[in-house]
Tab-separated table of C-alpha atoms in Angstrom:
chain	number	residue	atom	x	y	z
A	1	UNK	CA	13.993	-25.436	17.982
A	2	UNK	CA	11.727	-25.140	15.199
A	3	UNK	CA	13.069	-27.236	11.886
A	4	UNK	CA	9.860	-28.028	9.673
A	5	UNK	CA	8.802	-25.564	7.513
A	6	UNK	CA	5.302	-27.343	8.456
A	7	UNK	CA	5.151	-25.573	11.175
A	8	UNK	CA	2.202	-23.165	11.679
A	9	UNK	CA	3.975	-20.243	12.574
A	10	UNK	CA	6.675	-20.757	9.950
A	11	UNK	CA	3.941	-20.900	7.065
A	12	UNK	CA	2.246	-17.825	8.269
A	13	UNK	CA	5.388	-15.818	8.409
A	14	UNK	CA	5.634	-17.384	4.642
A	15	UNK	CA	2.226	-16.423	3.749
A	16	UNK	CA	2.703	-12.435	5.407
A	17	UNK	CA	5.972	-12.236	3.482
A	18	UNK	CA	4.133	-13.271	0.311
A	19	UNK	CA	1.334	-12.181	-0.189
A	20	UNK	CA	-1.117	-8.697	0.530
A	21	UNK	CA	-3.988	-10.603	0.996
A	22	UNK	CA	-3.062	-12.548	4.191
A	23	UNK	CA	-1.497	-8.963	5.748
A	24	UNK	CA	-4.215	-7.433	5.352
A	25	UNK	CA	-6.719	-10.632	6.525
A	26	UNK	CA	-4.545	-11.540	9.491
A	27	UNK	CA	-3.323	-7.344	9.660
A	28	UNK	CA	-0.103	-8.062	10.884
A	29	UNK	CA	3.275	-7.734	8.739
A	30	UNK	CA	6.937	-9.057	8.985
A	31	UNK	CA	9.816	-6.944	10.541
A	32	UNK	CA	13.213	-8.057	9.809
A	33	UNK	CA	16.531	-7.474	11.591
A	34	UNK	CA	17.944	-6.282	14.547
A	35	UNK	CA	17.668	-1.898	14.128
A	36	UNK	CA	13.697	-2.689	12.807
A	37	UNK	CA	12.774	-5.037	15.559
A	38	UNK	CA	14.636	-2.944	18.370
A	39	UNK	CA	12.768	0.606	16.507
A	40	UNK	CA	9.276	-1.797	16.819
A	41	UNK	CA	10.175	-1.825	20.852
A	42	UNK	CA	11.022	1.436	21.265
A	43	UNK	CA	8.121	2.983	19.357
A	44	UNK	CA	5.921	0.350	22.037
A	45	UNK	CA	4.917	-2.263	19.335
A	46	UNK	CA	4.493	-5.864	20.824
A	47	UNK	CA	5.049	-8.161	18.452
A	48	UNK	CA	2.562	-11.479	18.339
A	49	UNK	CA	5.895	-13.562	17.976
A	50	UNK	CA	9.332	-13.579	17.710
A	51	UNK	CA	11.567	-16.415	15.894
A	52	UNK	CA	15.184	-16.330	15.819
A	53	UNK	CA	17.898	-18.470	15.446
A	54	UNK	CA	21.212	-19.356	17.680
A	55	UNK	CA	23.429	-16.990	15.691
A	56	UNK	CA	21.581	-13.629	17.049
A	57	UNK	CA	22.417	-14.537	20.831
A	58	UNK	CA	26.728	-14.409	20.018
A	59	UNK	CA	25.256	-10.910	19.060
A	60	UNK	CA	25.401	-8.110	21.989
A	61	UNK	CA	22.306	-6.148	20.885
A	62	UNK	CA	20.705	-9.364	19.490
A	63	UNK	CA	21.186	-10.611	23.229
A	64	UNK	CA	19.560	-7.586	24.643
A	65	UNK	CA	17.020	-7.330	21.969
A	66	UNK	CA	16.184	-11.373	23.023
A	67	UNK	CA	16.349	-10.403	27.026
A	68	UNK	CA	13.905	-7.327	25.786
A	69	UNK	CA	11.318	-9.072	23.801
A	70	UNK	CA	10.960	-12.176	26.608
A	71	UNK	CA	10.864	-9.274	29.432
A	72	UNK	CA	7.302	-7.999	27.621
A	73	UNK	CA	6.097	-11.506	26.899
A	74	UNK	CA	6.175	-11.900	23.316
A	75	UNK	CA	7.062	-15.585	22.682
A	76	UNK	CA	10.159	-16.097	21.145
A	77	UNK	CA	10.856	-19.315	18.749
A	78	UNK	CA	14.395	-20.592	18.018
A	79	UNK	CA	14.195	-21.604	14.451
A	80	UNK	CA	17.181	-23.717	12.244
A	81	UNK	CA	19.129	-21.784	9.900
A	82	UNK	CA	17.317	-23.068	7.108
A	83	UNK	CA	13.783	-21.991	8.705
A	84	UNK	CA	14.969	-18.035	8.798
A	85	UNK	CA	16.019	-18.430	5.474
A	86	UNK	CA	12.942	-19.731	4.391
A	87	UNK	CA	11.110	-16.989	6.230
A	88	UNK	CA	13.306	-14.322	5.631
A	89	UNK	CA	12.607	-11.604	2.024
A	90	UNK	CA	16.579	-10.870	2.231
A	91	UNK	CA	19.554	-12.661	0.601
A	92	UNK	CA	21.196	-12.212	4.261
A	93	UNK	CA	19.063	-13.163	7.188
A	94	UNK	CA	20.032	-11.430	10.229
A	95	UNK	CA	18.839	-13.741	12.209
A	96	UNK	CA	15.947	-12.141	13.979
A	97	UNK	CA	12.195	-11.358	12.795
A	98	UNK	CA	8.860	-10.250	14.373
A	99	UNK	CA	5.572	-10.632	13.055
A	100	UNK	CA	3.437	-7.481	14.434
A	101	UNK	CA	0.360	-5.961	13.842
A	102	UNK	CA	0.002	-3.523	11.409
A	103	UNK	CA	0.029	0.163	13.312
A	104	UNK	CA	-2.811	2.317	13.467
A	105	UNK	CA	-1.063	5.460	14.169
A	106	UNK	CA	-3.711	8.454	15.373
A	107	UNK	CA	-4.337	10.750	12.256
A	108	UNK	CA	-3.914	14.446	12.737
A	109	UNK	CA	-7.453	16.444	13.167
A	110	UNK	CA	-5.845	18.667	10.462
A	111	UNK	CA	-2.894	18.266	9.029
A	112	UNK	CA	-1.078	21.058	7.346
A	113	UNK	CA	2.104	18.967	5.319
A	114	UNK	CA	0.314	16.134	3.549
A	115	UNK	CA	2.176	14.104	1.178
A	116	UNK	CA	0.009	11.926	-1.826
A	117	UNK	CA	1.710	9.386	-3.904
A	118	UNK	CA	-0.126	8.135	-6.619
A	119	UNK	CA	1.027	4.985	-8.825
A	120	UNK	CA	4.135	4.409	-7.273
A	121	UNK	CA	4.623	0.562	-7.952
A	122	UNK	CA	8.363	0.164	-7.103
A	123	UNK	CA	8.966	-1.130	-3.211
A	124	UNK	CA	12.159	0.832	-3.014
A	125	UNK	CA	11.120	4.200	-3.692
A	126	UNK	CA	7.850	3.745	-1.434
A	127	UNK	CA	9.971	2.880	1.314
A	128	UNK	CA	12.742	5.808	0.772
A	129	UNK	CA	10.034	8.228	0.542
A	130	UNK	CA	8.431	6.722	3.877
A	131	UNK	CA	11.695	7.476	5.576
A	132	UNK	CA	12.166	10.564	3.859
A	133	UNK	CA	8.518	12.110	5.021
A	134	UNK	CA	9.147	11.400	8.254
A	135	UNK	CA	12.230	12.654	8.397
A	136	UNK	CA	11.069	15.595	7.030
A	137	UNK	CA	7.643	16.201	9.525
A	138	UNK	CA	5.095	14.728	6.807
A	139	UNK	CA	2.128	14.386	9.438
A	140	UNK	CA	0.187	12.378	6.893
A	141	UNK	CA	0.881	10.101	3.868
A	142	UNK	CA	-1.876	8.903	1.624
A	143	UNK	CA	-1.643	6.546	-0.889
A	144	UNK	CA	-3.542	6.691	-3.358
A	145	UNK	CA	-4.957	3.822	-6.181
A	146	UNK	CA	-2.564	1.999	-8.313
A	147	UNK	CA	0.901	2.311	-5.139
A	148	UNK	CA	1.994	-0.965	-3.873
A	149	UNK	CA	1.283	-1.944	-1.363
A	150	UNK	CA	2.896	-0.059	2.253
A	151	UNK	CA	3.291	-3.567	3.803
A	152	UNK	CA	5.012	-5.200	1.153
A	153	UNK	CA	8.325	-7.004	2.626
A	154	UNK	CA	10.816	-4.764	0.346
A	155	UNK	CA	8.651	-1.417	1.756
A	156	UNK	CA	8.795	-1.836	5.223
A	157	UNK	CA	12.407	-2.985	5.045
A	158	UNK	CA	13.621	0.743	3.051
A	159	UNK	CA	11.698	2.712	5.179
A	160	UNK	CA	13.686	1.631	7.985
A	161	UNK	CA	10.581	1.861	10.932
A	162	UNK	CA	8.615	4.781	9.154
A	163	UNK	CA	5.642	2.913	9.382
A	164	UNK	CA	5.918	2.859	13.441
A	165	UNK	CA	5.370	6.608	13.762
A	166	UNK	CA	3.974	8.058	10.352
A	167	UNK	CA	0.557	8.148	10.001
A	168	UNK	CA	0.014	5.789	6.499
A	169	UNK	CA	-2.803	4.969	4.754
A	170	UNK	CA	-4.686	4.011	1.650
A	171	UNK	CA	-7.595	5.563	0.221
A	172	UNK	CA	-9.408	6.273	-3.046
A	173	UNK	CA	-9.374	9.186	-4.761
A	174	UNK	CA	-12.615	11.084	-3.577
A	175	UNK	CA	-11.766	10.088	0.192
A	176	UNK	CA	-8.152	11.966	-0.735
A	177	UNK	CA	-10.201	14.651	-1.734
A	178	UNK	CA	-11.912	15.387	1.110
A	179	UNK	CA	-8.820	14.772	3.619
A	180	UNK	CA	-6.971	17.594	1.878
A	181	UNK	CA	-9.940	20.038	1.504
A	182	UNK	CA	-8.267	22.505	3.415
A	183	UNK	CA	-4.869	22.855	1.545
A	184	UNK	CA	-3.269	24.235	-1.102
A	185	UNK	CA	-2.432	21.082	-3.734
A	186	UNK	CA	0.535	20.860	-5.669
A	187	UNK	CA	1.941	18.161	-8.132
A	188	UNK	CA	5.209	17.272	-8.909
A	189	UNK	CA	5.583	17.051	-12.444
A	190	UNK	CA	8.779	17.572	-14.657
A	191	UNK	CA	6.925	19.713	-17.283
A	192	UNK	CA	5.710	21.709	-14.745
A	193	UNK	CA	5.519	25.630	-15.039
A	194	UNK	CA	6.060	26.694	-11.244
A	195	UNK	CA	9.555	26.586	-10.083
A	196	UNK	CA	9.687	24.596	-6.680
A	197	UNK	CA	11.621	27.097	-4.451
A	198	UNK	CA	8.936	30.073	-5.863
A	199	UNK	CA	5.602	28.417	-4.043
A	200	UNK	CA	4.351	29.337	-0.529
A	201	UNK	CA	5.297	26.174	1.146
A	202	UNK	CA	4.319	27.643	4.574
A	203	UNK	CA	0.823	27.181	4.539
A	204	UNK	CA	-1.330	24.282	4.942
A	205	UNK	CA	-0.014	22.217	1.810
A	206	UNK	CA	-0.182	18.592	0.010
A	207	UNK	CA	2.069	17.221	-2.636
A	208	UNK	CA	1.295	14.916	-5.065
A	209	UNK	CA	4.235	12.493	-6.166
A	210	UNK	CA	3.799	10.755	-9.290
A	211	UNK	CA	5.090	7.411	-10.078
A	212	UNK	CA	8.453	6.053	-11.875
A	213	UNK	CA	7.007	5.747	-15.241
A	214	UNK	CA	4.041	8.025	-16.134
A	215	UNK	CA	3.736	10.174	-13.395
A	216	UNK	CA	1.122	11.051	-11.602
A	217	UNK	CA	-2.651	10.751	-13.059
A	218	UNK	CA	-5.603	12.953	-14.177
A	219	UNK	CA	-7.765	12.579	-11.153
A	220	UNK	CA	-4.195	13.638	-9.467
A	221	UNK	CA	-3.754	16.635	-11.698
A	222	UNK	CA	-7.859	17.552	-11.029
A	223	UNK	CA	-7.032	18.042	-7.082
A	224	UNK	CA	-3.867	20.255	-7.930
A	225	UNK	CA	-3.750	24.058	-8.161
A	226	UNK	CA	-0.448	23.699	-10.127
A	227	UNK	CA	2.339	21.847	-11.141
A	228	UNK	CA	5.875	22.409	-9.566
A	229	UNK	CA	9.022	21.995	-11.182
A	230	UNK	CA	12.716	20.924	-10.349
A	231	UNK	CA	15.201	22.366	-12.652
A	232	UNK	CA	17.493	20.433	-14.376
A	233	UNK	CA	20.001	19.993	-17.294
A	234	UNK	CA	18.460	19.343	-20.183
A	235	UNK	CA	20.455	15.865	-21.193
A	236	UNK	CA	17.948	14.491	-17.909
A	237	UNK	CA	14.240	13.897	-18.646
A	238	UNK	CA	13.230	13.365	-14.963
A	239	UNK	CA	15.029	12.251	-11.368
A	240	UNK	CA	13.810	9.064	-9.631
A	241	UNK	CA	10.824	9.639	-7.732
A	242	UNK	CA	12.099	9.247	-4.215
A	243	UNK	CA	15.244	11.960	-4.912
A	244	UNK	CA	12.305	14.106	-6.361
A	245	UNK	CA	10.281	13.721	-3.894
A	246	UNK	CA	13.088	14.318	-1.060
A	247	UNK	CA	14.031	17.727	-2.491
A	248	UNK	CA	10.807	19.002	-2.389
A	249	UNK	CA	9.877	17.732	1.088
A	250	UNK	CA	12.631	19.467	2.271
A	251	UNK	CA	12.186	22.906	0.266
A	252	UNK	CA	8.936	22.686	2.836
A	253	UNK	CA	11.414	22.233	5.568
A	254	UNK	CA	13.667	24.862	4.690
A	255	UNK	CA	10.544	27.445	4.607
A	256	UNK	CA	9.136	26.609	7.186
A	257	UNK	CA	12.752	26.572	9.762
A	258	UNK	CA	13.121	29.813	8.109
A	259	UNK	CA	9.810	31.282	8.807
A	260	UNK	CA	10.249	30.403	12.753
């Protein structure tokens, strides 16, 4: 069992929960709990290593997520209570983490539902959007300059294993550019002047999803044909970004079922 938080493992797990730089030097990140480390198997990640404490085996699935990892030969390190909760970004450690390389999912020769979020700094809604685009059949998410970072601890653990099968990735703003050269652009924006249900969503399309606080930005606003709108009582100035963003993703889903 592993009790000094001296240990080299223990301070990179530290260091990958902490801080951008070492994920993206050592490209690996941290998945947490049982339903993200069991979605990391199915979706065929191996994990570099696995630690875990004595708690998870009284668990059934923990047992069979245990049995699962050591069957493919990813070393697995009992740690002390006091170890996970060292390593762990959650109030609760469940008693299981992986650290695992950061996917490289194959991008789409041409992708026809692209979704762009620009300056969206708060974990949460990066993550529920995540989830939400891939529930929704985004093929490709870009993030653009100024969004934190997809790996960050508080990301991974909202979008629930998005980053396993959704093609995610940051660029600048003329590489963005040229990945969406052959759609139509639109950006969410509460002042808009085209109502959201009114636009073509059947066609080869990317949305642009503007942050919490000012939105989305003018090199943003330069790739976009027009600005869509979601209508709302006047006593609201705007919805959060990720409910925004999950009506409108799903306008594109109700389209396109109903163009079938």
């Amino acid at each position: 069992m592993i009790t000094s938080l001296k240990n080299d493992k223990i301070r990179l797990v530290q260091a990958l929960q902490r801080r951008r730089r070492v994920r993206q030097q050592e490209q690996a990140f941290v998945l947490e709990g049982i339903r993200l480390v069991e979605e990391a198997q199915r979706s065929g990640f191996l994990p570099h290593f696995a630690l875990y404490t004595a708690a998870i085996e009284q668990n059934e699935r923990g047992r069979a997520l245990l049995t699962s990892l050591r069957g493919a030969q990813v070393p697995c390190y009992e740690v002390s209570e006091s170890v996970m909760a060292a390593c762990s970004d959650t109030e609760t450690p469940q008693g299981i983490l992986v650290v695992s390389p950061i996917p490289e999912p194959a991008l789409p020769e041409r992708p026809d539902f692209i979704l762009i979020l620009d300056r969206v700094r708060d974990p949460g809604n990066l993550g529920t959007i995540l989830r939400t685009a891939l529930a929704a059949g985004v093929e490709l998410v870009l993030l653009a300059p100024g969004t934190v970072d997809a790996t960050n601890p508080k990301v991974v653990r909202a979008a629930m294993g998005a980053h396993l099968r959704l093609p995610i990735i940051s660029r600048g703003w003329e590489a963005i550019a040229g990945a969406i050269s052959h759609c139509t652009v639109w950006l969410a924006s509460a002042r808009g002047d085209q109502l959201y249900t009114s636009v073509d969503w059947k066609q080869p399309i990317a949305l642009i999803v503007g942050g919490e606080a000012g939105g989305a930005g003018a090199q943003a606003r330069a790739l976009a044909c027009g600005e869509v709108y979601i209508p709302m009582t006047p006593v609201v100035e705007s919805l959060n970004t990720a409910v925004a963003a999950a009506i409108l993703l799903f306008e594109v889903v109700r389209q396109r079922m109903g163009a079938r």
